[in-house]
XYZ file of C-alpha atoms in Angstrom:
610
model
C -9.453 50.815 -23.349
C -12.475 48.885 -24.519
C -14.820 47.031 -22.098
C -13.570 43.853 -23.359
C -9.748 44.951 -22.793
C -10.926 46.038 -19.208
C -12.442 42.870 -18.383
C -9.669 40.719 -19.685
C -7.144 42.658 -17.488
C -9.362 41.963 -14.468
C -9.500 38.562 -14.981
C -5.926 38.096 -15.317
C -5.271 39.430 -11.862
C -8.173 38.111 -10.085
C -8.899 34.468 -10.919
C -6.815 31.790 -9.012
C -7.009 28.882 -11.355
C -7.485 25.298 -10.622
C -5.029 22.862 -12.200
C -8.157 20.879 -14.075
C -10.161 23.892 -14.584
C -11.253 25.207 -17.877
C -12.635 28.313 -17.268
C -10.847 29.008 -13.730
C -12.371 28.657 -10.368
C -11.243 30.132 -6.816
C -9.080 27.930 -4.863
C -7.055 29.757 -2.235
C -10.195 30.979 -0.419
C -13.784 30.795 -1.555
C -14.210 34.561 -0.527
C -11.118 35.702 -2.206
C -11.944 35.941 -5.694
C -14.924 38.449 -5.470
C -12.673 40.690 -3.190
C -9.819 40.401 -5.846
C -12.103 41.366 -8.631
C -13.499 44.374 -6.743
C -9.891 45.609 -5.924
C -9.049 45.233 -9.816
C -12.224 46.992 -10.986
C -11.331 50.057 -8.651
C -7.531 50.069 -10.080
C -8.712 49.747 -13.605
C -11.250 52.731 -13.167
C -8.239 54.840 -11.648
C -5.584 53.812 -14.439
C -7.583 53.245 -17.530
C -4.485 53.687 -19.568
C -2.316 50.903 -18.102
C -1.548 47.780 -19.617
C -0.851 44.275 -18.145
C 3.013 45.183 -17.710
C 1.867 48.069 -15.935
C 0.013 46.154 -13.076
C 2.795 43.590 -12.781
C 5.186 46.371 -12.012
C 2.823 48.067 -9.713
C 1.985 45.131 -7.808
C 5.838 44.120 -7.767
C 6.602 47.656 -6.325
C 4.057 47.308 -3.487
C 5.461 43.821 -2.261
C 8.545 45.252 -2.115
C 7.516 48.221 0.165
C 7.317 46.810 3.744
C 6.288 50.083 5.068
C 2.811 49.719 3.301
C 0.153 48.019 4.948
C -0.101 44.378 5.150
C -3.552 44.242 3.464
C -2.150 46.057 0.596
C 0.778 43.891 0.405
C -1.341 40.692 0.464
C -3.465 42.203 -2.111
C -0.618 42.861 -4.377
C 0.836 39.384 -3.719
C -2.479 37.451 -4.759
C -2.927 39.492 -7.755
C 0.641 38.425 -8.949
C -0.180 34.732 -7.970
C -3.403 35.087 -10.030
C -1.463 36.442 -12.948
C 0.983 33.605 -13.072
C -1.564 30.727 -12.132
C -3.356 29.786 -15.245
C 0.389 29.528 -17.125
C 1.712 27.754 -14.061
C -1.282 25.165 -14.358
C -0.656 24.660 -18.183
C 3.208 24.202 -17.586
C 2.483 21.681 -14.700
C -0.291 19.892 -16.909
C 2.368 19.169 -19.605
C 5.391 18.550 -17.381
C 3.321 15.666 -15.297
C 3.133 13.846 -18.496
C 6.782 12.855 -18.549
C 6.433 11.117 -15.125
C 4.621 7.681 -14.163
C 0.889 8.400 -13.093
C 0.630 11.633 -14.609
C -2.520 12.454 -12.900
C -1.222 11.670 -9.128
C 2.350 13.880 -10.258
C 0.293 16.648 -11.462
C -1.538 17.099 -8.255
C 1.648 16.516 -6.272
C 3.864 19.258 -8.467
C 0.578 21.534 -8.103
C 0.720 21.403 -4.330
C 4.308 21.748 -4.215
C 4.375 24.969 -6.524
C 1.386 26.138 -4.861
C 3.547 26.348 -1.517
C 5.914 28.430 -3.347
C 3.790 30.990 -5.296
C 1.634 31.449 -2.005
C 4.883 32.094 0.064
C 5.570 35.947 -0.662
C 9.037 35.659 0.258
C 9.865 33.002 -2.295
C 7.466 34.768 -5.034
C 9.486 37.888 -4.509
C 12.956 35.980 -4.883
C 11.284 34.584 -8.415
C 10.490 37.845 -9.736
C 13.780 39.504 -8.275
C 15.653 37.012 -10.297
C 13.459 37.737 -13.464
C 14.244 41.511 -12.996
C 18.029 41.051 -12.588
C 18.038 39.291 -15.920
C 15.767 41.306 -17.897
C 13.150 44.487 -17.764
C 10.930 42.894 -20.007
C 7.919 42.060 -17.766
C 6.039 40.062 -20.756
C 8.493 37.331 -20.048
C 7.914 36.908 -16.500
C 5.256 34.123 -16.744
C 8.067 32.072 -18.859
C 10.992 32.826 -16.381
C 8.499 31.835 -13.492
C 7.857 28.518 -15.149
C 11.310 27.813 -15.587
C 12.263 28.760 -11.922
C 8.991 26.519 -10.568
C 10.392 23.725 -12.928
C 13.827 23.784 -11.074
C 12.070 23.717 -7.871
C 10.285 20.631 -8.842
C 13.531 19.012 -10.244
C 15.393 20.144 -7.059
C 12.910 18.481 -4.870
C 13.248 15.197 -6.938
C 16.849 15.505 -6.933
C 17.095 15.759 -3.303
C 14.840 12.550 -2.829
C 17.810 10.758 -4.347
C 18.601 7.156 -4.408
C 20.286 7.038 -1.174
C 17.597 9.194 0.323
C 15.183 6.699 -0.909
C 17.278 3.802 0.652
C 18.632 5.441 4.256
C 15.815 7.901 5.296
C 14.985 5.687 8.147
C 14.416 6.838 11.583
C 16.824 4.758 13.512
C 15.597 6.171 17.050
C 12.319 4.278 16.365
C 12.394 0.544 16.595
C 8.912 0.158 15.099
C 9.575 2.533 12.253
C 13.022 1.084 11.633
C 11.052 -2.529 11.178
C 8.488 -1.175 9.127
C 11.212 0.086 6.519
C 12.757 -3.155 6.699
C 9.779 -4.897 6.026
C 8.910 -2.715 3.030
C 12.350 -3.314 1.663
C 11.881 -7.246 1.804
C 8.532 -6.761 0.000
C 9.834 -4.483 -2.466
C 12.882 -7.015 -3.281
C 10.185 -10.015 -3.429
C 8.530 -7.936 -6.144
C 11.801 -7.574 -7.902
C 11.850 -11.191 -8.361
C 14.641 -11.593 -5.779
C 14.384 -14.815 -3.537
C 15.777 -16.299 -0.270
C 18.386 -16.545 0.927
C 19.339 -13.215 -1.066
C 16.606 -11.432 0.213
C 17.527 -11.912 4.011
C 21.423 -11.129 3.283
C 20.383 -7.768 1.749
C 18.371 -6.741 4.595
C 20.951 -7.707 6.962
C 23.573 -5.763 5.171
C 21.308 -2.771 4.789
C 20.358 -2.678 8.500
C 24.225 -2.083 8.988
C 24.906 0.206 5.912
C 22.038 2.734 7.064
C 23.699 3.987 10.414
C 27.026 3.899 8.662
C 25.884 6.096 5.864
C 24.121 8.655 8.004
C 27.032 9.055 10.453
C 29.543 9.393 7.681
C 27.453 11.317 5.099
C 24.590 13.236 6.738
C 25.806 13.875 10.466
C 29.468 14.124 10.353
C 30.320 17.902 10.211
C 33.041 17.690 7.704
C 30.904 15.840 5.462
C 27.443 17.258 5.466
C 26.435 19.414 2.276
C 23.286 20.979 2.927
C 20.128 18.761 2.368
C 21.706 16.834 -0.236
C 21.818 12.903 0.180
C 25.471 12.560 -1.113
C 27.111 9.311 -2.768
C 28.466 6.890 -0.336
C 32.095 6.359 -0.286
C 34.341 3.212 -0.480
C 34.868 3.387 3.282
C 31.051 3.259 4.057
C 30.683 0.006 2.052
C 33.924 -1.445 3.830
C 32.572 -0.735 7.282
C 29.301 -2.200 6.281
C 30.861 -5.355 5.022
C 33.033 -5.698 8.349
C 29.988 -5.173 10.234
C 28.140 -7.895 8.302
C 30.925 -10.516 8.461
C 31.400 -9.759 12.477
C 27.817 -10.233 13.272
C 26.646 -12.969 10.834
C 26.937 -15.545 13.523
C 24.901 -13.780 16.129
C 21.909 -15.874 17.712
C 19.418 -13.362 16.124
C 21.275 -13.651 12.750
C 18.926 -15.066 9.929
C 19.641 -18.472 9.151
C 20.287 -17.366 5.539
C 23.029 -15.010 6.765
C 24.693 -17.290 8.951
C 24.712 -20.137 6.576
C 26.287 -17.977 3.928
C 29.966 -16.726 3.447
C 31.829 -13.505 4.215
C 30.999 -10.681 1.849
C 33.305 -7.894 0.496
C 32.736 -3.931 0.109
C 32.156 -4.365 -3.481
C 29.268 -7.069 -2.836
C 27.573 -4.630 -0.207
C 27.755 -1.874 -2.920
C 25.970 -4.111 -5.389
C 23.546 -5.252 -2.894
C 22.550 -1.647 -1.947
C 21.985 -0.627 -5.600
C 19.723 -3.529 -6.018
C 17.994 -2.543 -3.058
C 17.518 0.940 -4.475
C 16.433 -0.281 -7.755
C 13.641 -2.567 -6.082
C 12.360 0.315 -3.983
C 12.166 2.628 -7.106
C 10.191 0.099 -8.917
C 8.054 -0.619 -5.873
C 6.995 2.973 -5.787
C 5.739 2.882 -9.071
C 3.040 0.380 -8.437
C 1.035 2.716 -6.590
C -0.296 6.136 -7.550
C 1.053 8.848 -5.343
C -2.319 9.945 -4.290
C -3.200 6.654 -2.839
C -2.410 5.695 0.897
C 0.885 3.691 1.065
C -0.019 2.301 4.613
C -3.504 0.826 3.126
C -1.567 -0.623 0.157
C 1.029 -2.315 2.146
C -1.800 -3.487 4.375
C -3.724 -5.231 1.501
C -0.731 -6.249 -0.444
C -0.097 -10.234 0.012
C 2.666 -11.969 -1.611
C 1.233 -15.575 -0.938
C -0.596 -17.360 -3.623
C -0.929 -21.216 -2.917
C -0.783 -22.505 0.722
C -0.420 -25.986 -0.626
C 2.488 -25.390 -3.090
C 4.778 -27.888 -1.391
C 2.427 -30.110 -0.055
C 3.839 -32.970 -2.049
C 6.909 -32.130 -3.791
C 6.493 -35.103 -6.386
C 3.244 -33.773 -7.498
C 2.036 -30.628 -9.555
C 0.586 -28.344 -6.686
C -1.680 -26.717 -9.380
C -3.125 -30.040 -10.190
C -3.834 -30.454 -6.717
C -5.472 -27.004 -6.488
C -7.579 -27.686 -9.395
C -8.617 -30.627 -7.863
C -9.789 -29.133 -4.712
C -11.777 -26.348 -6.058
C -14.617 -28.283 -8.048
C -14.944 -30.886 -5.307
C -15.415 -28.494 -2.566
C -17.782 -26.400 -4.605
C -19.801 -29.484 -5.518
C -19.916 -30.320 -1.734
C -21.351 -26.708 -1.217
C -24.062 -27.475 -3.855
C -24.954 -30.657 -2.231
C -25.270 -29.214 1.369
C -27.588 -26.460 -0.041
C -29.865 -28.883 -1.780
C -30.339 -31.048 1.276
C -31.062 -28.144 3.812
C -34.469 -29.286 4.289
C -33.805 -32.959 5.341
C -31.282 -32.014 8.081
C -32.160 -31.908 11.886
C -32.140 -28.187 13.057
C -34.639 -26.171 15.263
C -34.011 -23.194 12.427
C -37.059 -23.124 10.583
C -36.933 -24.349 7.189
C -37.907 -21.251 5.385
C -34.654 -19.450 7.101
C -31.925 -21.988 6.622
C -30.814 -20.784 3.473
C -30.264 -17.255 4.759
C -27.893 -18.432 7.705
C -24.622 -18.508 5.988
C -25.176 -15.480 3.581
C -26.354 -13.041 6.339
C -24.110 -14.149 9.558
C -21.179 -16.210 8.625
C -18.222 -13.817 9.908
C -16.364 -12.165 7.460
C -15.760 -8.582 6.462
C -19.087 -7.855 4.883
C -21.317 -9.789 7.254
C -24.609 -8.177 8.012
C -25.396 -9.730 11.315
C -23.826 -11.486 14.003
C -25.036 -15.147 15.063
C -27.117 -13.722 18.236
C -29.045 -11.104 15.961
C -29.862 -13.735 13.592
C -31.009 -16.283 16.146
C -33.309 -13.771 17.822
C -34.968 -13.047 14.421
C -35.718 -16.536 13.663
C -36.696 -17.516 17.393
C -33.746 -20.000 18.224
C -30.850 -19.417 20.548
C -27.205 -18.516 19.404
C -25.738 -21.916 19.970
C -28.404 -23.489 17.495
C -27.083 -21.447 14.811
C -23.228 -22.029 15.767
C -24.218 -25.871 15.553
C -25.910 -25.329 12.211
C -23.215 -23.893 10.821
C -20.469 -26.271 12.372
C -22.419 -29.672 11.733
C -23.901 -28.801 8.237
C -21.137 -26.911 6.316
C -17.747 -27.042 7.985
C -17.790 -30.794 8.998
C -18.731 -31.982 5.535
C -16.286 -29.685 3.969
C -13.452 -30.742 6.400
C -14.178 -34.446 5.628
C -14.139 -33.774 2.058
C -10.799 -31.914 2.223
C -9.252 -34.640 4.507
C -9.940 -37.041 1.966
C -8.456 -35.271 -0.974
C -5.475 -34.443 0.940
C -4.942 -38.334 2.080
C -5.382 -39.247 -1.531
C -2.846 -36.851 -2.465
C -0.530 -38.304 0.208
C -1.125 -41.746 -0.263
C -2.655 -42.061 3.320
C 0.485 -41.993 5.054
C 1.033 -38.667 7.025
C 4.229 -39.959 8.725
C 6.003 -40.858 5.488
C 5.076 -37.399 3.964
C 6.131 -35.613 6.921
C 9.537 -37.408 6.740
C 10.159 -36.766 3.285
C 9.136 -33.010 3.733
C 11.314 -32.458 6.671
C 14.234 -34.288 4.962
C 13.727 -32.213 1.570
C 13.341 -28.660 3.622
C 16.397 -29.280 5.282
C 18.516 -30.372 2.318
C 17.319 -28.003 -0.109
C 15.511 -25.072 1.730
C 17.058 -24.731 5.062
C 18.674 -21.348 3.971
C 15.855 -20.514 1.228
C 12.363 -21.642 2.723
C 9.273 -20.823 0.652
C 8.238 -17.355 2.520
C 4.750 -17.741 1.560
C 4.219 -21.460 2.309
C 2.808 -22.066 5.692
C 4.679 -25.322 6.380
C 7.910 -23.997 5.728
C 7.438 -20.925 8.034
C 5.939 -23.334 10.689
C 9.357 -25.154 10.509
C 11.505 -22.163 10.800
C 9.380 -20.886 13.749
C 10.084 -24.282 15.205
C 13.822 -23.937 14.529
C 13.975 -20.285 15.941
C 12.446 -21.735 19.211
C 15.437 -24.270 19.777
C 18.372 -23.390 21.892
C 21.250 -21.606 20.445
C 23.519 -24.960 20.508
C 20.953 -26.877 18.410
C 20.373 -24.072 16.006
C 24.257 -23.937 15.635
C 24.205 -27.870 14.782
C 21.636 -27.376 12.062
C 23.489 -24.398 10.423
C 26.636 -26.412 10.372
C 25.109 -29.418 8.980
C 22.561 -28.138 6.541
C 23.586 -24.447 5.951
C 27.649 -24.912 5.419
C 26.952 -28.639 4.647
C 29.376 -29.952 7.143
C 29.772 -33.765 7.485
C 28.974 -35.239 11.047
C 32.910 -35.461 11.481
C 33.655 -32.082 10.472
C 31.194 -30.939 13.062
C 32.929 -33.126 15.733
C 36.376 -31.545 14.926
C 34.527 -27.974 15.002
C 32.879 -28.522 18.274
C 35.536 -30.771 20.000
C 33.554 -31.592 23.081
C 30.839 -33.764 21.547
C 30.807 -37.275 19.856
C 29.310 -38.110 16.494
C 26.614 -40.153 18.334
C 25.551 -37.556 20.510
C 25.347 -34.888 17.365
C 23.647 -37.680 15.487
C 20.695 -38.077 18.253
C 20.363 -34.448 18.807
C 19.769 -33.883 14.842
C 17.516 -36.900 14.749
C 15.356 -35.480 17.703
C 15.203 -31.951 15.888
C 14.004 -33.895 12.660
C 11.189 -35.531 14.655
C 10.106 -32.211 16.244
C 10.112 -30.796 12.772
C 8.015 -33.619 11.464
C 5.474 -33.067 14.335
C 5.483 -29.368 13.311
C 4.690 -30.311 9.709
C 1.663 -32.632 10.627
C 0.299 -29.960 13.094
C 0.663 -27.497 10.400
C -1.097 -29.275 8.018
C -4.144 -29.945 10.128
C -4.217 -26.196 11.049
C -4.060 -25.535 7.158
C -7.008 -27.614 6.670
C -9.183 -25.520 8.878
C -7.884 -22.540 8.040
C -8.360 -23.096 4.301
C -12.075 -24.428 4.815
C -12.937 -21.313 6.848
C -11.596 -19.093 4.362
C -13.162 -20.742 1.463
C -16.459 -20.334 3.320
C -15.612 -16.698 4.003
C -14.886 -15.931 0.491
C -17.766 -17.622 -0.829
C -20.309 -15.807 1.187
C -18.549 -12.567 1.466
C -18.800 -12.700 -2.597
C -22.524 -13.078 -2.236
C -22.804 -9.813 -0.358
C -20.224 -8.204 -2.874
C -22.275 -9.320 -6.064
C -25.245 -7.599 -4.629
C -23.186 -4.386 -4.077
C -21.715 -4.509 -7.547
C -25.140 -4.815 -9.233
C -26.234 -1.739 -6.972
C -23.103 0.189 -7.717
C -23.492 0.016 -11.354
C -27.097 1.614 -11.065
C -26.097 4.579 -8.821
C -25.692 8.018 -10.947
C -22.630 9.209 -9.065
C -20.200 6.518 -10.056
C -17.599 8.989 -11.368
C -17.363 10.219 -7.987
C -17.288 7.107 -6.229
C -14.619 5.683 -8.254
C -12.638 8.890 -7.447
C -13.127 8.586 -3.808
C -12.882 4.872 -3.316
C -11.237 3.479 -6.349
C -8.679 6.284 -6.757
C -8.293 7.190 -2.966
C -8.673 10.727 -3.691
C -9.786 12.966 -0.646
C -13.188 14.894 -1.123
C -11.636 18.144 -1.277
C -9.500 17.126 -4.305
C -12.541 15.685 -6.061
C -14.122 19.056 -5.555
C -11.391 20.782 -7.342
C -11.670 18.236 -10.223
C -15.575 18.564 -10.306
C -16.145 21.978 -8.717
C -19.766 22.045 -10.026
C -20.898 18.963 -8.144
C -21.619 18.779 -4.683
C -19.210 15.948 -3.847
C -20.071 15.213 -0.188
C -23.762 15.022 -0.735
C -23.110 12.756 -3.810
C -21.381 10.506 -1.813
C -23.870 10.085 0.942
C -26.682 9.710 -1.494
C -24.643 6.872 -3.171
C -23.912 5.058 0.160
C -27.693 5.347 0.942
C -28.483 3.635 -2.264
C -26.025 0.866 -1.471
C -27.289 0.349 1.937
C -31.082 0.124 0.520
C -30.093 -2.609 -2.019
C -28.805 -4.517 0.809
C -31.970 -4.132 2.672
C -34.385 -4.986 -0.116
C -32.212 -8.066 -1.033
C -32.472 -9.306 2.347
C -36.145 -9.023 2.793
C -37.082 -9.887 -0.734
C -34.756 -13.308 -1.131
C -35.059 -14.447 2.646
C -37.810 -12.639 4.112
C -35.544 -10.956 6.991
C -35.769 -7.437 7.598
C -32.548 -5.789 8.446
C -34.013 -2.129 9.230
C -32.896 -2.347 13.032
C -29.150 -3.107 11.875
C -28.761 -0.276 9.431
C -25.733 0.983 11.325
C -24.248 -2.415 10.652
C -25.411 -2.448 6.856
C -23.786 1.099 6.648
C -20.290 -0.445 7.989
C -20.561 -3.173 5.645
C -20.994 -0.785 2.800
C -18.039 1.276 3.990
C -15.976 -1.679 4.241
C -16.723 -2.614 0.718
C -15.894 0.654 -0.540
C -12.830 1.026 1.010
C -12.082 -2.283 -1.007
C -13.201 -0.973 -4.428
C -9.764 -0.096 -5.849
C -9.236 -4.048 -5.710
C -12.278 -4.652 -8.048
C -12.409 -4.648 -11.691
C -14.943 -2.014 -12.338
C -14.629 -1.804 -16.174
C -17.389 -4.183 -16.642
C -19.771 -2.156 -14.547
C -19.720 0.917 -16.655
C -17.963 0.248 -19.813
C -19.960 3.168 -21.385
C -18.010 5.704 -19.014
């Protein structure tokens, strides 16, 4: 055997390949590869006449002899893993391309098959299956690929449609509530609107325990780990429970105002829910943390969407934006003329440095101490110089939009809400949500009146016949009082909305100022690729190290953070003459917060050459 052949055999049985490695690198333990290499070198010296198949048979015989020392069995096991590893990695890379998000899927499949190969009993089962079908060891790699593929497919099949829909912890109120919220969001993403979303979720909460009791927990029905198809009786039971409970006090208005459902309807609804959940999963890479995604996901778009049903809300937003931006500019241009104890040279720095938002670099007390005033002076400066003029401008724009008559607007709004959206409120519209909260705070009898009048569309006379013990005048008076309460709630919400909108506008404006500085600094750091993998793609440091095994990942990340922190320190001192060196910990926290939102930013413009 030539030296080249000897070296080839040694490498076949001692290198544990990484899935993205070109030349191979140890993964199981850093100290393992040299030990495996030394062990193989001794074996090759003892048996120079052996070929690859001979070593495979030798190691297979060792792991089947329980009487041998554990250390020998461990070496034999790992030599076989190394022999199969490179083939396994090539197979997984190819197979993962057939799935959405192949990179994340590749890592998922790699981890799954690693659990199999490094489990000696599992590996013995695979090799035993191969030996039972053929005596040709050269086909072991191909056979192993098929076995691993079946394991992957079995895992995918086990996570069936009904597993996706019904794998909910019924003993935890919090977990069940979280699952219901994820289902609602998935349905909204699917393009389904109210009242159907609430009806689907109401049906789901009854279907899940019925399915689990009948198909998973019942001794005569359980089939291993499989989530089997539900039967007709499951849908019939769910439909019965839906119809019996839809008039309960805690049932959604969208449900109690609807009609009875059939088993076929429940079946169609559950299939729609499954499709929505499947599509929702495709929105996020498998390697990204789902909780953080859900935390940042926001369905809302336009808080003023139904401010005036006769006007195009987009036109109103287009009017707000330039007017308020112009007001910002007028304020900034006149800072020298206002009355304030804050020295003139520091007035431009107040809002960028200490207005409270996620990336704030200072709090008001810290800024006040730096410029020699008290905190109240800074707070009054912000309220009088920025918030008050912007609110005045906003109020003027809204009154112009509403023809200066808030009472008439609130009456029309509530009338339209009750007649058109009582069972289908705008889920992302603040005023509709406030009206729903007001309705939910009413007594059960008043809620029933609303459900009958605006949900079932009963006339007053029909309601009188239905209730039997109340006159039409009494019912009409109660409905008028409810409408009046809703009108007050609409006006109060509009006023709160103005304040919230201005506060959010200011926060976004000055958060963007800080973010712009970090974006510029980020474009200049050398380890952008690593930072993107860590924060934009949400990859753990150990996985990045497996991709870039020649890089010191932790050191590169720490250096990049220091560069970003230094950029903010230099910007503050160079622009406003204010040193933030004593607040380095706060600067560090702002940088970390910005990095954790990196996946929300479009970084293509920063490094188009990468």
